[in-house]
Coordinates of C-alpha atoms in Angstrom, one line a residue:
Chain M
M737 CA 2.5 50.5 31.8
V738 CA 3.6 47.3 33.3
R739 CA 4.6 44.9 30.6
L740 CA 5.9 41.4 30.9
K741 CA 9.1 41.3 28.9
S742 CA 10.5 38.1 27.7
R743 CA 13.4 36.9 25.8
Y744 CA 13.3 34.3 23.0
L745 CA 16.3 32.1 22.6
L746 CA 16.7 30.8 19.1
C747 CA 18.5 27.6 19.4
E748 CA 19.5 24.9 17.0
V749 CA 19.6 21.3 18.1
C750 CA 22.7 19.7 16.6
V751 CA 22.6 15.9 16.3
S752 CA 25.3 13.7 15.0
D753 CA 23.0 11.2 13.4
R754 CA 21.1 13.6 11.3
R755 CA 17.6 13.1 10.1
N756 CA 16.7 9.9 11.8
L757 CA 16.8 11.4 15.2
S758 CA 15.0 14.6 14.4
L759 CA 11.8 13.0 15.7
L760 CA 12.0 15.2 18.7
D761 CA 9.2 17.0 20.4
D762 CA 9.0 20.0 22.6
R763 CA 8.3 18.1 25.8
A764 CA 11.7 16.4 25.5
I765 CA 13.5 19.8 25.2
Y766 CA 11.4 21.3 27.9
T767 CA 12.3 18.6 30.4
A768 CA 15.9 18.4 29.3
T769 CA 16.4 22.2 29.8
K770 CA 14.7 22.2 33.1
A771 CA 16.8 19.4 34.3
A772 CA 20.0 21.1 33.1
V773 CA 19.1 24.3 34.8
A774 CA 18.3 22.5 38.0
R775 CA 21.6 20.6 37.9
A776 CA 23.6 23.7 37.1
H777 CA 21.9 26.3 39.4
G778 CA 20.1 24.1 42.0
D779 CA 16.8 24.9 43.5
Y780 CA 17.0 28.5 42.6
G781 CA 17.5 27.7 39.0
A782 CA 14.7 25.2 39.0
A783 CA 12.4 27.8 40.5
L784 CA 13.3 30.4 38.0
S785 CA 12.8 28.2 35.1
S786 CA 9.3 27.3 36.2
L787 CA 8.4 31.0 35.7
G788 CA 7.5 31.8 32.2
F789 CA 9.7 29.3 30.6
S790 CA 8.3 27.4 27.6
V791 CA 9.2 26.0 24.3
K792 CA 7.4 28.1 21.7
Y793 CA 8.3 26.5 18.4
L794 CA 10.2 23.4 17.4
N795 CA 11.0 22.3 13.8
A796 CA 11.9 18.7 13.8
H797 CA 13.4 18.8 10.3
T798 CA 15.9 21.6 10.8
G799 CA 16.2 21.4 14.6
I800 CA 15.3 25.0 15.3
V801 CA 13.8 25.7 18.7
F802 CA 12.4 28.9 20.2
L803 CA 12.7 29.0 24.0
R804 CA 10.9 31.6 25.8
C805 CA 12.0 32.9 29.2
R806 CA 11.6 36.0 31.4
K807 CA 13.9 38.9 30.6
S808 CA 15.1 39.1 34.2
H809 CA 16.8 35.8 34.2
Y810 CA 17.2 34.6 30.7
R811 CA 21.0 34.6 31.2
L812 CA 20.7 32.0 33.9
I813 CA 18.8 29.6 31.7
W814 CA 21.1 30.4 28.7
S815 CA 24.1 29.6 30.8
A816 CA 22.8 26.1 31.5
L817 CA 22.2 25.3 27.9
P818 CA 25.7 24.1 27.1
F819 CA 25.3 21.4 29.8
I820 CA 22.6 19.6 27.9
T821 CA 24.1 16.5 26.4
S822 CA 21.2 14.4 25.4
L823 CA 17.4 14.5 24.9
E824 CA 15.0 11.9 26.0
N825 CA 12.1 11.1 23.9
R826 CA 9.8 8.2 24.7
G827 CA 12.6 6.1 26.2
Q828 CA 15.1 6.9 23.4
R829 CA 18.1 8.9 24.3
V830 CA 19.4 11.2 21.6
P831 CA 22.9 12.6 22.2
C832 CA 22.9 16.2 21.0
F833 CA 23.7 19.7 21.9
L834 CA 21.9 23.0 21.7
N835 CA 23.6 25.8 19.9
C836 CA 22.1 29.2 20.6
L837 CA 22.0 31.4 17.5
H838 CA 20.1 34.5 18.6
V839 CA 18.4 36.1 21.5
G840 CA 15.4 38.3 20.6
G841 CA 12.8 40.2 22.4
T842 CA 10.0 39.0 20.2
I843 CA 9.3 36.1 18.1
R844 CA 9.2 38.4 15.1
T845 CA 12.8 39.5 15.5
C846 CA 13.9 35.9 15.9
Q847 CA 12.1 35.0 12.7
K848 CA 13.8 37.7 10.8
F849 CA 17.1 36.4 12.0
L850 CA 16.1 32.9 11.1
V851 CA 15.3 34.0 7.6
R852 CA 18.8 35.4 7.2
Y853 CA 20.4 32.4 8.8
N854 CA 18.5 30.0 6.6
T855 CA 19.6 31.8 3.5
Q856 CA 23.1 31.6 4.7
Q857 CA 22.7 27.9 5.3
L858 CA 21.2 27.4 1.9
H859 CA 24.2 29.1 0.3
R860 CA 26.4 26.8 2.2
M861 CA 24.5 23.6 1.5
L862 CA 23.4 24.0 -2.1
P863 CA 26.9 23.6 -3.6
L864 CA 27.3 20.4 -1.7
C865 CA 24.1 18.9 -3.1
Q866 CA 24.9 16.2 -5.5
S867 CA 21.7 16.1 -7.5
E868 CA 19.0 18.5 -8.4
G869 CA 16.5 16.5 -6.4
M870 CA 18.5 17.1 -3.3
Q871 CA 18.7 20.8 -4.1
W872 CA 15.0 21.0 -4.3
S873 CA 14.5 19.1 -1.1
A874 CA 16.9 21.4 0.7
L875 CA 15.0 24.4 -0.6
F876 CA 11.7 23.0 0.5
L877 CA 13.1 22.2 3.9
Y878 CA 14.2 25.6 4.6
I879 CA 11.2 27.4 3.1
S880 CA 8.7 25.3 4.9
S881 CA 10.6 25.6 8.1
L882 CA 9.6 29.2 8.5
P883 CA 6.3 29.9 10.2
M884 CA 5.3 32.1 7.4
H885 CA 1.7 32.2 8.3
G886 CA 2.4 34.0 11.5
F887 CA 4.6 36.4 9.6
L888 CA 2.0 37.3 7.0
I889 CA -0.7 37.8 9.6
A890 CA 1.6 39.9 11.8
D891 CA 2.5 42.1 8.9
N892 CA -1.1 43.1 8.4
M893 CA -1.9 43.8 12.0
P894 CA -1.4 47.2 13.5
S895 CA 1.9 47.4 15.2
N896 CA 0.7 47.9 18.8
L897 CA -1.1 44.5 18.6
V898 CA 1.8 42.6 17.2
N899 CA 4.0 42.4 20.2
F900 CA 1.6 40.7 22.5
E901 CA 2.6 37.3 23.8
Chain D
M373 CA 46.9 12.6 21.3
N374 CA 44.5 14.5 23.4
L375 CA 42.3 17.3 22.3
S376 CA 41.9 20.8 23.4
H377 CA 39.9 23.4 22.0
D378 CA 40.4 27.2 21.7
N379 CA 37.5 29.3 20.7
L380 CA 38.0 32.5 18.9
E381 CA 35.2 34.6 17.8
E382 CA 35.4 37.9 16.3
S383 CA 32.3 39.4 14.9
T384 CA 29.0 40.1 16.5
K385 CA 25.7 38.4 16.0
D386 CA 24.9 39.8 12.6
N387 CA 27.6 38.2 10.6
G388 CA 28.7 34.7 10.6
N389 CA 31.2 34.3 13.3
I390 CA 34.8 34.2 12.9
D391 CA 35.8 31.7 15.5
C392 CA 38.9 30.1 16.4
A393 CA 38.7 26.8 18.0
N394 CA 41.4 24.6 19.2
Q395 CA 40.4 21.2 18.3
S396 CA 42.2 18.1 18.5
L397 CA 39.9 15.6 17.0
T398 CA 41.1 14.7 13.6
S399 CA 37.8 13.8 12.1
P400 CA 36.0 15.5 9.3
A401 CA 32.8 15.2 11.2
Q402 CA 34.2 17.3 14.0
Q403 CA 35.6 19.8 11.5
S404 CA 32.3 20.2 9.8
T405 CA 30.5 20.7 13.1
Q406 CA 33.0 23.4 13.9
T407 CA 32.6 25.2 10.6
S408 CA 28.8 25.0 11.0
L409 CA 29.1 26.5 14.4
G410 CA 31.2 29.3 13.0
Y411 CA 34.7 28.6 14.2
S412 CA 37.3 29.9 11.7
T413 CA 40.5 28.7 13.2
V414 CA 41.1 25.4 14.9
A415 CA 44.1 24.0 16.6
I416 CA 45.0 20.4 17.1
N417 CA 46.4 19.7 20.5
Y418 CA 49.2 17.2 21.3
V419 CA 49.7 16.6 25.0
V420 CA 53.1 15.6 26.2
D421 CA 53.6 14.6 29.8
L422 CA 57.2 15.2 30.7
Q423 CA 57.0 13.6 34.1
Q424 CA 57.0 10.2 32.5
K425 CA 60.3 8.9 31.3
K426 CA 61.7 10.5 28.3
Q427 CA 58.7 11.1 26.2
E428 CA 59.6 12.1 22.8
I429 CA 58.0 15.2 21.5
G430 CA 57.2 14.1 18.0
K431 CA 56.6 16.3 15.1
P432 CA 53.0 17.2 14.5
K433 CA 51.3 15.6 11.6
C434 CA 51.1 17.9 8.7
V435 CA 47.6 19.3 8.6
L436 CA 47.2 18.7 4.9
E437 CA 47.8 15.0 5.4
L438 CA 44.9 14.8 7.9
F439 CA 42.2 16.4 5.8
D440 CA 41.8 16.6 2.1
T441 CA 39.7 19.6 1.9
F442 CA 38.8 22.1 4.5
P443 CA 35.2 22.9 4.9
I444 CA 34.2 26.5 4.5
V445 CA 33.4 28.5 7.6
Q446 CA 29.8 29.5 7.9
G447 CA 29.2 33.1 7.0
K448 CA 32.7 33.5 5.6
S449 CA 34.1 32.4 2.3
R450 CA 37.3 31.1 3.6
P451 CA 38.0 27.5 4.6
I452 CA 38.8 26.7 8.2
K453 CA 42.3 27.1 9.3
V454 CA 43.9 24.4 11.3
L455 CA 46.9 24.9 13.6
N456 CA 49.0 22.6 15.6
R457 CA 49.4 23.0 19.3
L458 CA 51.5 21.4 21.9
T459 CA 50.6 21.1 25.6
V460 CA 53.4 20.2 28.0
V461 CA 52.4 18.8 31.3
A462 CA 55.3 19.4 33.6
S463 CA 56.1 19.8 37.3
D464 CA 59.8 20.8 37.1
P465 CA 61.1 23.9 35.4
S466 CA 64.1 21.9 34.1
H467 CA 61.9 19.7 32.1
F468 CA 60.8 22.4 29.9
R469 CA 63.4 23.3 27.4
P470 CA 62.5 25.2 24.3
N471 CA 63.8 23.1 21.4
A472 CA 63.6 23.2 17.7
E473 CA 60.8 20.6 18.1
Y474 CA 58.6 23.3 19.7
K475 CA 59.1 25.4 16.6
A476 CA 57.2 22.9 14.6
Y477 CA 54.0 23.7 16.5
D478 CA 52.1 26.9 16.0
L479 CA 51.1 27.2 19.6
V480 CA 52.8 26.0 22.8
A481 CA 51.0 25.6 26.0
V482 CA 52.2 24.5 29.4
Y483 CA 50.1 22.8 32.2
P484 CA 51.9 23.6 35.4
T485 CA 51.3 21.2 38.3
T486 CA 53.3 23.0 40.9
E487 CA 53.6 26.5 42.1
K488 CA 57.2 26.8 41.2
L489 CA 56.5 25.9 37.7
F490 CA 53.6 28.2 37.4
H491 CA 55.7 31.1 38.5
A492 CA 58.5 30.1 36.1
A493 CA 56.0 29.7 33.3
C494 CA 54.4 33.0 33.9
M495 CA 57.6 34.9 34.0
T496 CA 60.2 33.3 31.9
F497 CA 59.0 30.4 29.7
D498 CA 58.5 30.9 26.1
V499 CA 54.9 29.8 25.9
D500 CA 51.7 31.2 24.6
I501 CA 49.2 29.6 26.9
I502 CA 49.2 28.5 30.5
C503 CA 46.5 25.9 31.2
V504 CA 44.5 26.2 34.4
A505 CA 43.7 22.9 36.0
V506 CA 40.1 21.9 35.4
I507 CA 39.9 18.3 36.3
E508 CA 41.1 18.5 39.8
K509 CA 41.3 20.9 42.6
Q510 CA 44.0 23.5 42.1
P511 CA 47.0 22.3 44.1
F512 CA 48.3 25.8 44.5
F513 CA 46.9 29.2 44.9
F514 CA 47.2 32.0 42.3
K515 CA 49.3 34.9 43.3
R516 CA 49.0 38.3 41.8
S517 CA 52.6 38.8 40.9
P518 CA 53.2 36.0 38.5
I519 CA 49.8 36.6 36.9
N520 CA 50.5 40.2 36.4
G521 CA 53.9 39.4 34.9
A522 CA 52.3 37.0 32.5
I523 CA 49.7 39.5 31.5
E524 CA 52.4 42.0 30.7
R525 CA 54.3 39.4 28.6
G526 CA 51.2 38.5 26.7
V527 CA 50.7 35.0 27.9
F528 CA 47.2 33.8 28.2
F529 CA 45.4 31.6 30.7
E530 CA 43.3 28.8 29.4
I531 CA 40.2 27.3 30.9
S532 CA 38.7 24.2 29.3
Y533 CA 35.0 23.7 29.3
T534 CA 34.4 20.2 28.1
P535 CA 35.1 18.4 31.4
A536 CA 32.4 20.5 32.8
I537 CA 30.0 19.2 30.2
R538 CA 30.9 15.6 30.9
D539 CA 30.8 15.3 34.6
S540 CA 29.2 17.2 37.6
T541 CA 32.3 17.0 39.9
M542 CA 34.5 18.4 37.2
R543 CA 32.0 21.1 36.7
R544 CA 32.6 22.2 40.3
Y545 CA 36.3 22.2 39.9
T546 CA 36.1 24.1 36.7
I547 CA 34.0 26.8 38.1
A548 CA 36.0 27.0 41.3
N549 CA 39.3 27.2 39.6
A550 CA 38.0 29.6 37.0
I551 CA 36.6 32.0 39.6
S552 CA 39.8 32.0 41.6
L553 CA 41.7 32.8 38.5
M554 CA 39.4 35.7 37.7
E555 CA 39.8 37.1 41.2
T556 CA 43.5 37.4 40.6
C557 CA 43.7 38.4 37.0
K558 CA 40.5 40.5 36.8
G559 CA 39.4 38.8 33.6
K560 CA 42.3 39.8 31.5
N561 CA 44.2 37.5 29.2
V562 CA 41.8 34.6 29.5
I563 CA 40.8 32.2 26.8
V564 CA 38.1 29.5 27.0
T565 CA 38.9 26.4 25.1
S566 CA 37.3 23.0 24.7
G567 CA 38.8 19.6 25.0
A568 CA 36.4 18.0 22.7
E569 CA 37.0 14.5 21.7
K570 CA 33.7 14.0 19.9
P571 CA 31.8 16.4 17.7
L572 CA 29.0 16.4 20.2
E573 CA 31.1 17.9 22.9
L574 CA 31.5 21.2 21.0
R575 CA 29.4 24.2 21.9
G576 CA 28.6 27.3 19.9
P577 CA 30.5 30.5 20.5
Y578 CA 27.6 32.4 22.1
D579 CA 27.1 29.6 24.6
I580 CA 30.7 29.7 25.5
A581 CA 30.7 33.5 25.9
N582 CA 27.8 33.0 28.3
L583 CA 29.6 30.3 30.2
G584 CA 32.1 33.0 30.9
L585 CA 29.5 34.7 33.0
L586 CA 29.5 31.6 35.2
F587 CA 33.3 31.8 35.5
G588 CA 33.1 35.3 36.7
L589 CA 33.9 37.1 33.5
S590 CA 32.1 40.2 32.5
E591 CA 30.1 40.1 29.3
G592 CA 32.6 41.9 27.2
D593 CA 35.4 39.8 28.7
G594 CA 33.5 36.7 27.9
K595 CA 33.2 37.5 24.3
A596 CA 36.8 38.6 24.1
A597 CA 37.8 35.3 25.7
I598 CA 36.7 33.5 22.7
S599 CA 37.6 36.0 20.0
T600 CA 40.2 38.6 20.4
N601 CA 42.2 36.9 23.0
C602 CA 42.4 33.7 20.9
R603 CA 43.5 35.7 18.0
A604 CA 46.1 37.3 20.1
V605 CA 47.4 33.9 21.2
H606 CA 47.6 32.9 17.6
L607 CA 49.7 35.9 16.7
H608 CA 51.8 35.4 19.8
G609 CA 52.5 31.9 18.5
E610 CA 53.4 33.2 15.2
T611 CA 55.8 35.7 16.6
R612 CA 57.6 32.9 18.4
K613 CA 58.8 31.8 15.0
T614 CA 60.0 35.2 14.0
A615 CA 62.8 37.4 15.1
L616 CA 61.4 39.8 17.6
G617 CA 58.1 39.7 15.8
I618 CA 59.3 41.6 12.8
V619 CA 61.0 39.2 10.6
H620 CA 59.3 36.1 9.3
T621 CA 61.1 33.4 7.5
M622 CA 59.7 31.1 4.9
K623 CA 61.3 28.0 3.5
K624 CA 62.2 28.5 -0.1
D625 CA 62.3 25.5 -2.4
Q626 CA 65.8 24.9 -3.3
P627 CA 67.3 22.2 -5.4
L628 CA 68.6 19.3 -3.4
T629 CA 72.3 19.8 -3.9
E630 CA 72.3 23.3 -2.7
R631 CA 70.4 22.4 0.4
Q632 CA 72.8 19.7 1.3
E633 CA 75.7 22.0 1.1
E634 CA 74.0 24.4 3.3
E635 CA 73.5 21.9 6.0
H636 CA 77.1 21.4 6.2
A637 CA 77.9 25.0 6.6
P638 CA 77.5 26.5 10.1
A639 CA 74.5 28.5 10.8
S640 CA 76.1 31.8 10.6
K641 CA 77.3 31.2 7.1
R642 CA 74.1 29.9 5.7
A643 CA 72.5 31.9 3.1
K644 CA 69.9 34.3 4.4
I645 CA 66.5 33.3 3.5
E646 CA 64.2 35.7 1.9
T647 CA 62.2 37.8 4.3
V648 CA 58.6 38.6 3.7

């Protein structure tokens, strides 16, 4: 059976000036990535990135992005990610960098990784919180950042329908 | 004080990464970025240009003075380890003289600007790292014989990636020089480092391993370039301080009077320090 396979790159947007500049949207990341791939790999790269490339999920609070690309050339797009130095959003330029955490074949595997990663981050961050209010807000941030609804629905669906994209 | 950045990553995607990064920025923000990215060892780089007149190679600042506490590496429970590294920019083999000053640094690197020095550095110099030019077109070609000699000795070649992030022309030079290095050395003994001066110029370990693909490294070589090779460099630097890599000396706290007496005595008569 012919199946269109894709790869999901789980990236984290790291900004120096933390929460103020987390007002990003997926268009900004999309254009920045396309521009970086075009600069790094020329017209070939630009053509490849127009095929099946999209930003599937963006969490402005924690800076997690899912990028989707074709399996045949996800490496090319991935290799251009270190060259992104800033994101443009409505005329504002945000200097940042994308750090790729995980590459998965489906959104579900990326989410599983994200759950583990977030628990690690919580373990790291909670001791640094100075007050209980901050602790609760950190917890809320990470728990709400997971697209749990999709998870719960997918769990109940039969397995051959889950992996469609 | 310039910065250069070694990446060392050991484990796979499951765990938090053990990474080694050579970093020169002495700011806590940069350190915290590195620990969150997963680098477990960092080196602060001091660049010395010996072509200029009589530049003194100062002692590196003690790491503990620069930072009060070391942040804990993500995924591990140990704090980040900070080393000191010296980069010597030289064009003449006579400039480079291994002194006691070099011993104060954990890692020593040389940046050869001529073919003669490159050959000498590969075969004879007591260095850990040889830097490959990244900002300019390579003034000389790589030959197989000094590179093979260096590989046998355990000296590593370093490619820095931050200039590639900053500027497009540098990107071309970086990739060109890196590929010509790979053709001659077949991907062995290569480390990828960053010359980050700001926290935003750092990149995560997976991204750098992937950049290795652009440089002509295979996938396994790319991962090794930021993990096992960097650790090997670190060990190589440590063995420079020891006798033949077996004996390691540590300073023992002695009362002042005893130490003064020892300084007067010639080296052969000094009390042997406890070996570990």
